[in-house]
Tab-separated table of C-alpha atoms in Angstrom:
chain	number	residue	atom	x	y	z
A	1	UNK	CA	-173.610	102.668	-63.372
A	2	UNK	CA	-174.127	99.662	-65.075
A	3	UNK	CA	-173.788	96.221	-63.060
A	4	UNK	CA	-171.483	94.732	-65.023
A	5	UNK	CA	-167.676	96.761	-64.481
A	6	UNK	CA	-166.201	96.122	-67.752
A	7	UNK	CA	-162.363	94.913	-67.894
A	8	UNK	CA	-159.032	96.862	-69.870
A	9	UNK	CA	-156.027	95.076	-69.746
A	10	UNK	CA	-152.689	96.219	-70.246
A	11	UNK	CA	-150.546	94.107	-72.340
A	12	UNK	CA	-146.699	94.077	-71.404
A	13	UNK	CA	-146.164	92.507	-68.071
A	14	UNK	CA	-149.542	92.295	-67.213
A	15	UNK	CA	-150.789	89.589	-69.990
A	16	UNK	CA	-146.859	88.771	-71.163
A	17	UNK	CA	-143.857	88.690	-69.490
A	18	UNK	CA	-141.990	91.111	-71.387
A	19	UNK	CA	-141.182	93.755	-69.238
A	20	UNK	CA	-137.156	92.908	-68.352
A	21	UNK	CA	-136.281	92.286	-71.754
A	22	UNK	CA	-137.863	95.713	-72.701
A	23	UNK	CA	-135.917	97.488	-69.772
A	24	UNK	CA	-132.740	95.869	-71.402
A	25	UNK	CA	-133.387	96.600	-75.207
A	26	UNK	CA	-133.969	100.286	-73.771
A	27	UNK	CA	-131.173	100.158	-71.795
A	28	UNK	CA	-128.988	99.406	-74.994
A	29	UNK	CA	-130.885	101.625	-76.960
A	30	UNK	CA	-129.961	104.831	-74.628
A	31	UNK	CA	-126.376	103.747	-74.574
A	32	UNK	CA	-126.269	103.955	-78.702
A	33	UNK	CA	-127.600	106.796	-78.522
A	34	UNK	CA	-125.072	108.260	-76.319
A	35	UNK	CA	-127.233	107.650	-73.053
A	36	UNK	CA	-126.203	106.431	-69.518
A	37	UNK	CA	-128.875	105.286	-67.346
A	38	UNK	CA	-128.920	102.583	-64.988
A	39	UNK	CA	-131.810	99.771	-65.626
A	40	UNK	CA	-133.850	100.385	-62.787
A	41	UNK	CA	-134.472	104.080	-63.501
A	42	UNK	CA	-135.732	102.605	-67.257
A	43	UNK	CA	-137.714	99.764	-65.476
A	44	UNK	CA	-139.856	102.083	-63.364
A	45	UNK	CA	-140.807	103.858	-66.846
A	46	UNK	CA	-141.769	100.729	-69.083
A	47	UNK	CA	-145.554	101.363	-69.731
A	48	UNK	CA	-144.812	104.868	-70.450
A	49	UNK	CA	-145.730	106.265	-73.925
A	50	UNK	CA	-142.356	105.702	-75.999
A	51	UNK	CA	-141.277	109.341	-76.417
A	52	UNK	CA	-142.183	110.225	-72.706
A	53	UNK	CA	-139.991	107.660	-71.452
A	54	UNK	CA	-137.286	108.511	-73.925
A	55	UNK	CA	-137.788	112.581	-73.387
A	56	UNK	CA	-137.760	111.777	-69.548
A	57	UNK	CA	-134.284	109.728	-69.298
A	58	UNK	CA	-132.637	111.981	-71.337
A	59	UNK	CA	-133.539	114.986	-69.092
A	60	UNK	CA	-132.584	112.894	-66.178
A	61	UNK	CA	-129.006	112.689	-67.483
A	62	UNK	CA	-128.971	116.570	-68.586
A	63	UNK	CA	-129.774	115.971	-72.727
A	64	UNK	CA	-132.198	117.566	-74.626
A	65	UNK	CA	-133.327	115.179	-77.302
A	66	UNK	CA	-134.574	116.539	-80.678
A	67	UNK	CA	-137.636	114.624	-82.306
A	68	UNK	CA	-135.427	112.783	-84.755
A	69	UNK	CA	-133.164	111.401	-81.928
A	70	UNK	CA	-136.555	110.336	-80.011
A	71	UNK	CA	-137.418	108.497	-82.876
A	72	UNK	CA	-133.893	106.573	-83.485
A	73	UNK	CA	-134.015	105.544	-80.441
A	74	UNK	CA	-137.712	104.397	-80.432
A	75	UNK	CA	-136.742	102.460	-83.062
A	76	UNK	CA	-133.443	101.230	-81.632
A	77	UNK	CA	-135.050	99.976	-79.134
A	78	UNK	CA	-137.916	97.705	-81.216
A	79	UNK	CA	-135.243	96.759	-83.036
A	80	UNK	CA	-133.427	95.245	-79.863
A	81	UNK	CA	-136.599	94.075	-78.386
A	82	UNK	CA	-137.321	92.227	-81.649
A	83	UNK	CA	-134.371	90.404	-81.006
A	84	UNK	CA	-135.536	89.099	-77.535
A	85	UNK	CA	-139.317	87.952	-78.674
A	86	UNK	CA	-138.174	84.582	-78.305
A	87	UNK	CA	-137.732	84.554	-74.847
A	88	UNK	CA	-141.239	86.396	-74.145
A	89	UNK	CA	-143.232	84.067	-72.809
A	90	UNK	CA	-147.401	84.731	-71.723
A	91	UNK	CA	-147.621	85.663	-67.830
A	92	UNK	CA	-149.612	82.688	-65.950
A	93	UNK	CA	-153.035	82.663	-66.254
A	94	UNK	CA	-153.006	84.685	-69.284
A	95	UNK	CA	-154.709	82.452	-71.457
A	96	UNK	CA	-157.018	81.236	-68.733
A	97	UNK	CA	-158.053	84.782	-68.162
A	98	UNK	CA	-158.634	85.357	-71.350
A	99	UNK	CA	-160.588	82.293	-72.197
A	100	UNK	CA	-162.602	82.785	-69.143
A	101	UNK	CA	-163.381	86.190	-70.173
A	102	UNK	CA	-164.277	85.537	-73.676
A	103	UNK	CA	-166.002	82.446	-72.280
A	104	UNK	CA	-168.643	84.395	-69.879
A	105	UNK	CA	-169.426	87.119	-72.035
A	106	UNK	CA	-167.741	90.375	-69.733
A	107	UNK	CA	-166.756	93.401	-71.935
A	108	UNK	CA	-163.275	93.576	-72.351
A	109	UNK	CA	-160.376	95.069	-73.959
A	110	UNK	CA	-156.850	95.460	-74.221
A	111	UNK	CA	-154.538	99.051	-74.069
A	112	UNK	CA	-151.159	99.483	-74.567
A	113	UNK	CA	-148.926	102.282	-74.615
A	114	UNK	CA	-146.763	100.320	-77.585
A	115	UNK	CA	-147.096	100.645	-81.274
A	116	UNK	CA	-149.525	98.518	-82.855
A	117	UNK	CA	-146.762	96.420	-84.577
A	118	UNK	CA	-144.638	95.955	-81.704
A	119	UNK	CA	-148.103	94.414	-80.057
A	120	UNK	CA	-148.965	91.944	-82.654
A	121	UNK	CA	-146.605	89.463	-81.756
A	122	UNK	CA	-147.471	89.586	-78.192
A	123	UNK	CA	-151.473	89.455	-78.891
A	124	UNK	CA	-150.067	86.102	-80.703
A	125	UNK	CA	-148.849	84.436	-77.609
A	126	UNK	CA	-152.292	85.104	-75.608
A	127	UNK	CA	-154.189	83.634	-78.225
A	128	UNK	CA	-156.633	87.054	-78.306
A	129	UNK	CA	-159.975	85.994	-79.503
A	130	UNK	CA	-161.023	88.279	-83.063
A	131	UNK	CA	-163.818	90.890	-81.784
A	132	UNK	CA	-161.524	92.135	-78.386
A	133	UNK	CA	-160.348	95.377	-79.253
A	134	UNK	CA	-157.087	96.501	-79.136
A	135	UNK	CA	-156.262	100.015	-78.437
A	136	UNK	CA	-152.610	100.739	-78.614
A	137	UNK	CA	-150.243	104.096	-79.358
A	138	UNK	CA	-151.244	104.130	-82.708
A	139	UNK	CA	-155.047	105.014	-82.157
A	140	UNK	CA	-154.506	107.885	-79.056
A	141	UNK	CA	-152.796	111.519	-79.368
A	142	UNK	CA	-150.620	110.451	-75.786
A	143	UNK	CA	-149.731	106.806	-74.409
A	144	UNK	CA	-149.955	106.623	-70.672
A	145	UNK	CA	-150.049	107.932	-68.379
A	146	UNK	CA	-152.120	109.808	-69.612
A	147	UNK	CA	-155.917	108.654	-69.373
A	148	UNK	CA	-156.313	108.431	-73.827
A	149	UNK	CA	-155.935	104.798	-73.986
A	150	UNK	CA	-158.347	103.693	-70.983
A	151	UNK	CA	-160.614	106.425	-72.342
A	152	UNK	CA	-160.539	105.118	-75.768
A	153	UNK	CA	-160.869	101.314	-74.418
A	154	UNK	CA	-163.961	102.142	-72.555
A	155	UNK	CA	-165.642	103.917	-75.463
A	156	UNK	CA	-164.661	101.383	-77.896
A	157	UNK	CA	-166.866	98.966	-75.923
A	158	UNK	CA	-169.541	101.335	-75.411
A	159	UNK	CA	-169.082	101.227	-71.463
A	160	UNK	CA	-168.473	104.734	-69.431
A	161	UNK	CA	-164.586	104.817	-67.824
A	162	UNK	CA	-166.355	104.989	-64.745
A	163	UNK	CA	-167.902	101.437	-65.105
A	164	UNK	CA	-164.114	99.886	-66.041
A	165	UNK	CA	-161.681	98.241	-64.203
A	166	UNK	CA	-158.274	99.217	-65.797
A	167	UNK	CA	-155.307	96.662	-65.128
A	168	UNK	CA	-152.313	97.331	-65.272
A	169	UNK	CA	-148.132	96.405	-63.618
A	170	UNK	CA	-147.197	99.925	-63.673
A	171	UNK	CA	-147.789	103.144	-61.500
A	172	UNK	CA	-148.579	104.391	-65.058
A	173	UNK	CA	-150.924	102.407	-65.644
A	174	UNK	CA	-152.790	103.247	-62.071
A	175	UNK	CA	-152.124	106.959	-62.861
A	176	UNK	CA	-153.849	106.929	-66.221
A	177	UNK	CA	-156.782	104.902	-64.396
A	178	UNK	CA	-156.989	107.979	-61.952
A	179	UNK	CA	-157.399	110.402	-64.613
A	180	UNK	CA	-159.399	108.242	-66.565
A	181	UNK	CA	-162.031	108.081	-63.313
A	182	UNK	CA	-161.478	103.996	-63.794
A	183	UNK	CA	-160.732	101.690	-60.834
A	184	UNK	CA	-156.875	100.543	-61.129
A	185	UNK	CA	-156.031	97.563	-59.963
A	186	UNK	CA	-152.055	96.267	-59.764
A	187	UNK	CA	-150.225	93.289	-60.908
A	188	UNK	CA	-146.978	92.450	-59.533
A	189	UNK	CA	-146.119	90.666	-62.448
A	190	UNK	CA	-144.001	93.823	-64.093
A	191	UNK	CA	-141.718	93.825	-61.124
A	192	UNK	CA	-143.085	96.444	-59.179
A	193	UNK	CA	-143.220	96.171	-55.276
A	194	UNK	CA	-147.248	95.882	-53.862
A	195	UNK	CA	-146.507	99.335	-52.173
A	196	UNK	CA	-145.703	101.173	-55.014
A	197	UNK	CA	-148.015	100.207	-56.923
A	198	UNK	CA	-150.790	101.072	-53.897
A	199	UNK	CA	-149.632	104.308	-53.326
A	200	UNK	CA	-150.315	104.903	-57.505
A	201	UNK	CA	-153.537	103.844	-56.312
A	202	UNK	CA	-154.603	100.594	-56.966
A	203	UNK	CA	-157.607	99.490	-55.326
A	204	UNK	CA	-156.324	95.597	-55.621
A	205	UNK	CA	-152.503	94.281	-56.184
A	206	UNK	CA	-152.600	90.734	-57.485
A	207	UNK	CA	-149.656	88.542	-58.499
A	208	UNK	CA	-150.276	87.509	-62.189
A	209	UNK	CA	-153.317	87.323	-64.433
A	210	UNK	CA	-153.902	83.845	-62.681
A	211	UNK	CA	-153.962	85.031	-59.125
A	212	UNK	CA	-156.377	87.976	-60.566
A	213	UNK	CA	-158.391	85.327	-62.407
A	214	UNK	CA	-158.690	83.645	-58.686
A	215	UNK	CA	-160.062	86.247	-57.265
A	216	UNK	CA	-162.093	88.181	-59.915
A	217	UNK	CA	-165.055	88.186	-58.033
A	218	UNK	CA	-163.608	90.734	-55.686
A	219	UNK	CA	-163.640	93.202	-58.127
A	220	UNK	CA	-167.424	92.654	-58.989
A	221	UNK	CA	-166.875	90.786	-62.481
A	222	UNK	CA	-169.815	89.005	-63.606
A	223	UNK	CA	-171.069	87.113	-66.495
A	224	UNK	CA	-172.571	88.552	-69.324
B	1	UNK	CA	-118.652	99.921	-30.240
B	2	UNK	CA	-115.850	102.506	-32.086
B	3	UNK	CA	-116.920	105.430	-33.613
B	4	UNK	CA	-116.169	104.235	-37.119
B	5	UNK	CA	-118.200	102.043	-38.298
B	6	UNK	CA	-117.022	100.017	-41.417
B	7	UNK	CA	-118.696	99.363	-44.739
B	8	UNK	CA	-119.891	96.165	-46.042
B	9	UNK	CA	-121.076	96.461	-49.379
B	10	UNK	CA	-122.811	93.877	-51.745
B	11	UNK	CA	-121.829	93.503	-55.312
B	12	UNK	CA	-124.968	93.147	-57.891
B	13	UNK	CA	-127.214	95.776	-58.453
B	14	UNK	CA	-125.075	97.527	-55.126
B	15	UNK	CA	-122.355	98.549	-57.080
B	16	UNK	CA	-122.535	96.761	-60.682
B	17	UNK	CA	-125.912	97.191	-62.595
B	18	UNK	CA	-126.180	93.493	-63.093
B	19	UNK	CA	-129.294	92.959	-61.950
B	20	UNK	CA	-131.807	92.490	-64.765
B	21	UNK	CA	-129.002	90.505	-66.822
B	22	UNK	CA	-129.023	87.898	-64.014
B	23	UNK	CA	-132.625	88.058	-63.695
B	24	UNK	CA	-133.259	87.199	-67.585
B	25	UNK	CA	-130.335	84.566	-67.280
B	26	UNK	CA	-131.821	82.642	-64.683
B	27	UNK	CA	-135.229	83.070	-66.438
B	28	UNK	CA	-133.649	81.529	-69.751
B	29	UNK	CA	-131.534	78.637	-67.399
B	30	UNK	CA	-134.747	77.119	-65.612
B	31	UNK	CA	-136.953	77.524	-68.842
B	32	UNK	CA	-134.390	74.895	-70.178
B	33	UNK	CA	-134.026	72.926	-67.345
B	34	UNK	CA	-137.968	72.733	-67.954
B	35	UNK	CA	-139.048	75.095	-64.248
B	36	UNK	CA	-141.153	77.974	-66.614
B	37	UNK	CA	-141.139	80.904	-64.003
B	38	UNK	CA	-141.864	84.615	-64.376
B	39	UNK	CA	-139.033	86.596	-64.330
B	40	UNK	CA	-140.219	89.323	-61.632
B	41	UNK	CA	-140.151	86.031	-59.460
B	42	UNK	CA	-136.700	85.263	-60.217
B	43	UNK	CA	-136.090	88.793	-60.011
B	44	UNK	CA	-137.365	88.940	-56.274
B	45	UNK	CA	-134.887	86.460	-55.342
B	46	UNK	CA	-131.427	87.576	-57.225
B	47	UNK	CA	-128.804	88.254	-54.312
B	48	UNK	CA	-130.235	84.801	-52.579
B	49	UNK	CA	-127.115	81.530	-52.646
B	50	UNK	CA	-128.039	80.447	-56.041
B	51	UNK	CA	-128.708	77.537	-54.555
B	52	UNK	CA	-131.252	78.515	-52.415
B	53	UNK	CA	-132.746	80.453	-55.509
B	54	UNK	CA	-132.807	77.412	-57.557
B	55	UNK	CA	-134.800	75.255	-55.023
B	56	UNK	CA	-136.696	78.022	-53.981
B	57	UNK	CA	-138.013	78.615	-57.337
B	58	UNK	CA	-138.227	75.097	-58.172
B	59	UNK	CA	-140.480	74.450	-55.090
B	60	UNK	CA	-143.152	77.056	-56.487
B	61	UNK	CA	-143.238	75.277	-59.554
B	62	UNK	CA	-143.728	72.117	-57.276
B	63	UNK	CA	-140.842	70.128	-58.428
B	64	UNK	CA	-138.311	68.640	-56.254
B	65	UNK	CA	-134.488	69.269	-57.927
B	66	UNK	CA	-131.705	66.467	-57.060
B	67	UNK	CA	-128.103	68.120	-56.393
B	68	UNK	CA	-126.963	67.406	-60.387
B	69	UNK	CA	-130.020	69.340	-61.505
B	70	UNK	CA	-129.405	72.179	-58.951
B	71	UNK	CA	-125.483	72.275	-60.112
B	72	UNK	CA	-126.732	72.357	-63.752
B	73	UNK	CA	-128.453	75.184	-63.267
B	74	UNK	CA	-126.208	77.172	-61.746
B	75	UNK	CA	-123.698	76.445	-64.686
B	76	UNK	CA	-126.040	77.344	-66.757
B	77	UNK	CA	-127.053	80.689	-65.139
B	78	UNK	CA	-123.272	81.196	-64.990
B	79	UNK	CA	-122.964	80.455	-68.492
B	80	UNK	CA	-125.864	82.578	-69.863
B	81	UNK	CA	-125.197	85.322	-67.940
B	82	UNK	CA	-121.259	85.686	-69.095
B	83	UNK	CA	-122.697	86.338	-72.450
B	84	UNK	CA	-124.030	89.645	-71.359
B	85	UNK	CA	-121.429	90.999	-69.240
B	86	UNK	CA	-120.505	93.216	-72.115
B	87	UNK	CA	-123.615	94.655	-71.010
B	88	UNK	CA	-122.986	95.064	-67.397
B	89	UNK	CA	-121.955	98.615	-66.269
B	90	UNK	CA	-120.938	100.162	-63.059
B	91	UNK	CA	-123.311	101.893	-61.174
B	92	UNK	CA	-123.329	105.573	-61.041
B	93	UNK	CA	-121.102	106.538	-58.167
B	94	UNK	CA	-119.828	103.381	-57.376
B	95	UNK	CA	-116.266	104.116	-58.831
B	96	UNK	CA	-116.847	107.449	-56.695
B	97	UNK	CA	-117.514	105.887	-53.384
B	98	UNK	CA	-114.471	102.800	-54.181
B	99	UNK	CA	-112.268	105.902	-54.080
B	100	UNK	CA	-113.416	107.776	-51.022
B	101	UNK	CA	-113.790	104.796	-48.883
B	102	UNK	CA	-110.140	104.441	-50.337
B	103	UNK	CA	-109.146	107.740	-49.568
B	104	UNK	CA	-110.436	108.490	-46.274
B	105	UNK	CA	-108.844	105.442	-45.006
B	106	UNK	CA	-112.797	103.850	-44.095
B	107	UNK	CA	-112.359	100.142	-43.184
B	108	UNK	CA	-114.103	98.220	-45.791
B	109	UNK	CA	-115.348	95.105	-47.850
B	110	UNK	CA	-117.355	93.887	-50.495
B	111	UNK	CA	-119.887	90.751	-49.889
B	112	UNK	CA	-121.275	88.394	-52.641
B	113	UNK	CA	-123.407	85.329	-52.775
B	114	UNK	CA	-122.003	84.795	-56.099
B	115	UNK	CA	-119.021	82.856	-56.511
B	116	UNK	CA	-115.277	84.376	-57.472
B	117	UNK	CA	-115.129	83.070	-60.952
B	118	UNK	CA	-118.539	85.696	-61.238
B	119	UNK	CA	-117.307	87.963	-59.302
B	120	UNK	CA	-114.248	88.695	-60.857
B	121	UNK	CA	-114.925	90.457	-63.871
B	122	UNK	CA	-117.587	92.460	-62.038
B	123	UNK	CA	-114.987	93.734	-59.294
B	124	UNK	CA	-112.520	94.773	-62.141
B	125	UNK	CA	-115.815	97.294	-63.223
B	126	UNK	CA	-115.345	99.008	-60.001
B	127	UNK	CA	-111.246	99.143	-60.245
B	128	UNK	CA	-111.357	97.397	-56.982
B	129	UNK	CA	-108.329	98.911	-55.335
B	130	UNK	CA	-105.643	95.963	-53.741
B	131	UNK	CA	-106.046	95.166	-50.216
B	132	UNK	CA	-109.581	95.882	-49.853
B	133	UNK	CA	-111.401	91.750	-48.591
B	134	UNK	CA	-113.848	90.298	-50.799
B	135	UNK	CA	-115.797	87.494	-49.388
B	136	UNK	CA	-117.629	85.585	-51.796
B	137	UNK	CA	-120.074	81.993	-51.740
B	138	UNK	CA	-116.974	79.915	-52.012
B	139	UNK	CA	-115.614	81.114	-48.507
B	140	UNK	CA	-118.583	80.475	-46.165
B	141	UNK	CA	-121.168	77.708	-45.775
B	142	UNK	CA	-123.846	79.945	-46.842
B	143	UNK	CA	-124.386	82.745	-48.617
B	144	UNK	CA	-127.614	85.368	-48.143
B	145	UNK	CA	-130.142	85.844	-46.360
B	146	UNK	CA	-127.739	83.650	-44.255
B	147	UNK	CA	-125.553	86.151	-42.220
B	148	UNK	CA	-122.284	84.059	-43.085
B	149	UNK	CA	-121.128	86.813	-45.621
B	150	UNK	CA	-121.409	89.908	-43.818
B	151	UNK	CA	-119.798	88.038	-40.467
B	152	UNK	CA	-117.250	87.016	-42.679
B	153	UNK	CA	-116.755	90.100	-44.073
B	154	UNK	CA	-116.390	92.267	-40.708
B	155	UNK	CA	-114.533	89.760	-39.186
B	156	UNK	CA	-111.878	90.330	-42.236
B	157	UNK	CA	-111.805	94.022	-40.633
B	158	UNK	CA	-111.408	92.789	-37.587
B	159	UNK	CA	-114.508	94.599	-36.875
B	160	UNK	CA	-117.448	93.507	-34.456
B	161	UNK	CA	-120.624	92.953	-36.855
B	162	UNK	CA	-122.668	95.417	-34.324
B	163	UNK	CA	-119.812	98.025	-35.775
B	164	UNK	CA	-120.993	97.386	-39.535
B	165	UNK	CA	-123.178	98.898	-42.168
B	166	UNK	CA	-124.350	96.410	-44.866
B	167	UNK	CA	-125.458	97.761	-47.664
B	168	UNK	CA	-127.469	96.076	-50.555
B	169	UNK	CA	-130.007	96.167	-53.009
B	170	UNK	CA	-132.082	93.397	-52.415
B	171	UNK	CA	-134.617	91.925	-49.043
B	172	UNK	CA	-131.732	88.811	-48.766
B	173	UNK	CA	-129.151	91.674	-47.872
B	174	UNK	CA	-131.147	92.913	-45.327
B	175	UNK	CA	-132.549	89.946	-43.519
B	176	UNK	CA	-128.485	88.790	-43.401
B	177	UNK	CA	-127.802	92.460	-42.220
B	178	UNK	CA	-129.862	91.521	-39.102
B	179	UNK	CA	-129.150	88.418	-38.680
B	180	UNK	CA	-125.488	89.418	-38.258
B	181	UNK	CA	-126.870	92.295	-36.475
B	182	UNK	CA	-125.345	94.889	-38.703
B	183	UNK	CA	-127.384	97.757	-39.394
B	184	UNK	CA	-128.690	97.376	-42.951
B	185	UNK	CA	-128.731	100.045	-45.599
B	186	UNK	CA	-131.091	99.421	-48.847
B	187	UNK	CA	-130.070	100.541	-52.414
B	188	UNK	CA	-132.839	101.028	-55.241
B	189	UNK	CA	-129.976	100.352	-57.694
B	190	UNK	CA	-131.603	96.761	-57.748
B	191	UNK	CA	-135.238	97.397	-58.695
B	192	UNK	CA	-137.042	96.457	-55.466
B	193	UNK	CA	-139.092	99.002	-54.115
B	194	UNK	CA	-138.130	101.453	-51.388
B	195	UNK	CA	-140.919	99.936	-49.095
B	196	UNK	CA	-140.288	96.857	-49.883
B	197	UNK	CA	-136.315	97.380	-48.661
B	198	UNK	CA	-137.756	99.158	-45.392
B	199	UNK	CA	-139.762	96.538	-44.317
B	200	UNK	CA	-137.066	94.179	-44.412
B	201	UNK	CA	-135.260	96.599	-42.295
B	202	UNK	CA	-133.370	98.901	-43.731
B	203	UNK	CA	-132.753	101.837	-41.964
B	204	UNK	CA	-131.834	104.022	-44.822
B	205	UNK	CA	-132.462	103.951	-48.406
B	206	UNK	CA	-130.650	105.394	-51.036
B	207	UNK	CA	-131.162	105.449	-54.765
B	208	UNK	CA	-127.497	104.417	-56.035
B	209	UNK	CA	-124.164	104.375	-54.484
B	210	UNK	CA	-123.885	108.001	-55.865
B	211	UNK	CA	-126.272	108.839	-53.777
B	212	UNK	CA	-125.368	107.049	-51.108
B	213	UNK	CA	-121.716	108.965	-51.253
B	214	UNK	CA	-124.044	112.182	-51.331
B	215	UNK	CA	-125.541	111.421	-47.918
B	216	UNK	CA	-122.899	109.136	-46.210
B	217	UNK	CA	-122.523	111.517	-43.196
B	218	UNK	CA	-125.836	110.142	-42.395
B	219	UNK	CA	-124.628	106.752	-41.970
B	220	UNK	CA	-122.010	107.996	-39.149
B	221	UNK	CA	-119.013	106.928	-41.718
B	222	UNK	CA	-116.368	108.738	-40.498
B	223	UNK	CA	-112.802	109.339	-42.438
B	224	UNK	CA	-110.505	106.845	-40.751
């Protein structure tokens, strides 16, 4: 164990607010595609690898869905989401957290369970620093939750999972830190309640990235 | 007390899957009346008086909002989210539980701290049979977590409040639920978590008003 816990980040609603405009898009997307599902039931699966959530809605209302109506409506979906950038703004304390992080020298990376091209954009608005790797869909055989993208986060910065903290707004995000043998930690900031997130195990639930950035010390983040 | 209790029932994210599209509307009003606010915060406080959301949320931000800014607001929420009622659905069941309530001759109402002119196109979603009360913002002093709506509404039954079940989606119903001493029944059909709608007393929680029909013996409703 090294003294120095290194940091993952998630990337939608835990560094950007972009969470309820993704719900939406997918919401729209399922109903072009033929598929009724109210948005809560598609908000408690944003953060899920793209084809999971898709394969899991559709059994939920009784469909099988071939691999070429999984992809239409992976891409219906950036599509719609494309159209809502505008409105996705950085969650508070995003930047700070980043500077601060960048600033003192702790290993750190981001991990996201979208497509690389769907995260550009959004690595845009948190002003990522060049040299912070970026793990997304694109680079792992499964999104979360399973433990491929914390796994690959951690060895892209040369630091065992054990010795990360993965954070993340999403009970898939905590599970994928379980199997990953990370420490999760929750944000509130993707519209989960504390408790759920808790019982997904997360060792912390903060607000935001600033009310993590206020209390970083508690997770035994120090300075490189 | 009689032994059959009557049914108050909230409107948003309780029986219409409005939810998110008012969360995202408010989001874009107070980014352009300059308050910049996450949206799981505004989320958290949908099913408040939207004027009690709009100072409530302009308080975190720190800044202090004069009566024209707080009506601006509002028109622009009301505005903003028109343009996506083509998005707005039923929930599942609720057309299902409009009928049986209907049909079994259960005393009932519906309860909104939105305003008619919102509610309007949102009841005709749920085919809203004649004769059945709907109390809305403009017929009380205050709407949720105020208990002015539910009173209202059992007092339109000509029902004690201690007779009632009031049933909602989000914390606001359920704090009015007990401050009209109704008994309060929580809905996930919102997005809050189920802990989150225990805590705040609810004695039951179901996922939808489908589900809710499923297990209404539970709730003592008895065919009238």
């Amino acid at each position: 164990m090294t003294d120095r816990p290194a940091l993952l980040l998630d990337l939608d609603g835990t560094l950007v607010d972009s969470v309820y405009q993704h719900a939406l898009a997918w919401h729209k997307a399922l109903e072009l595609g033929g598929i009724k599902l109210s948005v809560w039931r598609i908000h408690r699966r944003i953060g899920m690898s793209g084809g999971l959530l898709a394969d899991s809605l559709a059994r939920e209302t009784g469909r099988e869905l071939s691999e070429e109506d999984a992809a239409k409506l992976k891409e219906a979906h950036a599509r719609l989401f494309a159209t809502q950038l505008g409105d996705v703004r950085p969650l508070p304390g995003a930047l700070d957290l980043v500077r601060h992080l960048t600033k003192t020298g702790v290993a750190w990376a981001v991990a996201t369970s979208g497509a690389l091209a769907s995260a550009q954009p959004l690595l845009k608005l948190i002003h990522l620093p060049p040299g912070v790797p970026v793990i997304t869909r694109d680079d792992v055989a499964h999104a979360k939750p399973n433990p491929d993208l914390w796994l690959a986060a951690a060895a892209r910065l040369g630091v065992p999972p054990e010795d990360a903290i993965a954070v993340g707004d999403s009970v898939w995000d905590l599970l994928a830190a379980r199997r990953a043998r990370a420490l999760g930690v929750g944000l509130l900031s993707g519209g989960y309640g504390q408790e759920e997130l808790e019982r997904a195990g997360a060792y912390r639930v903060y607000e935001d990235p600033a009310d993590l950035l206020l209390h970083i010390d508690e997770l035994g983040i120090r300075a490189g």
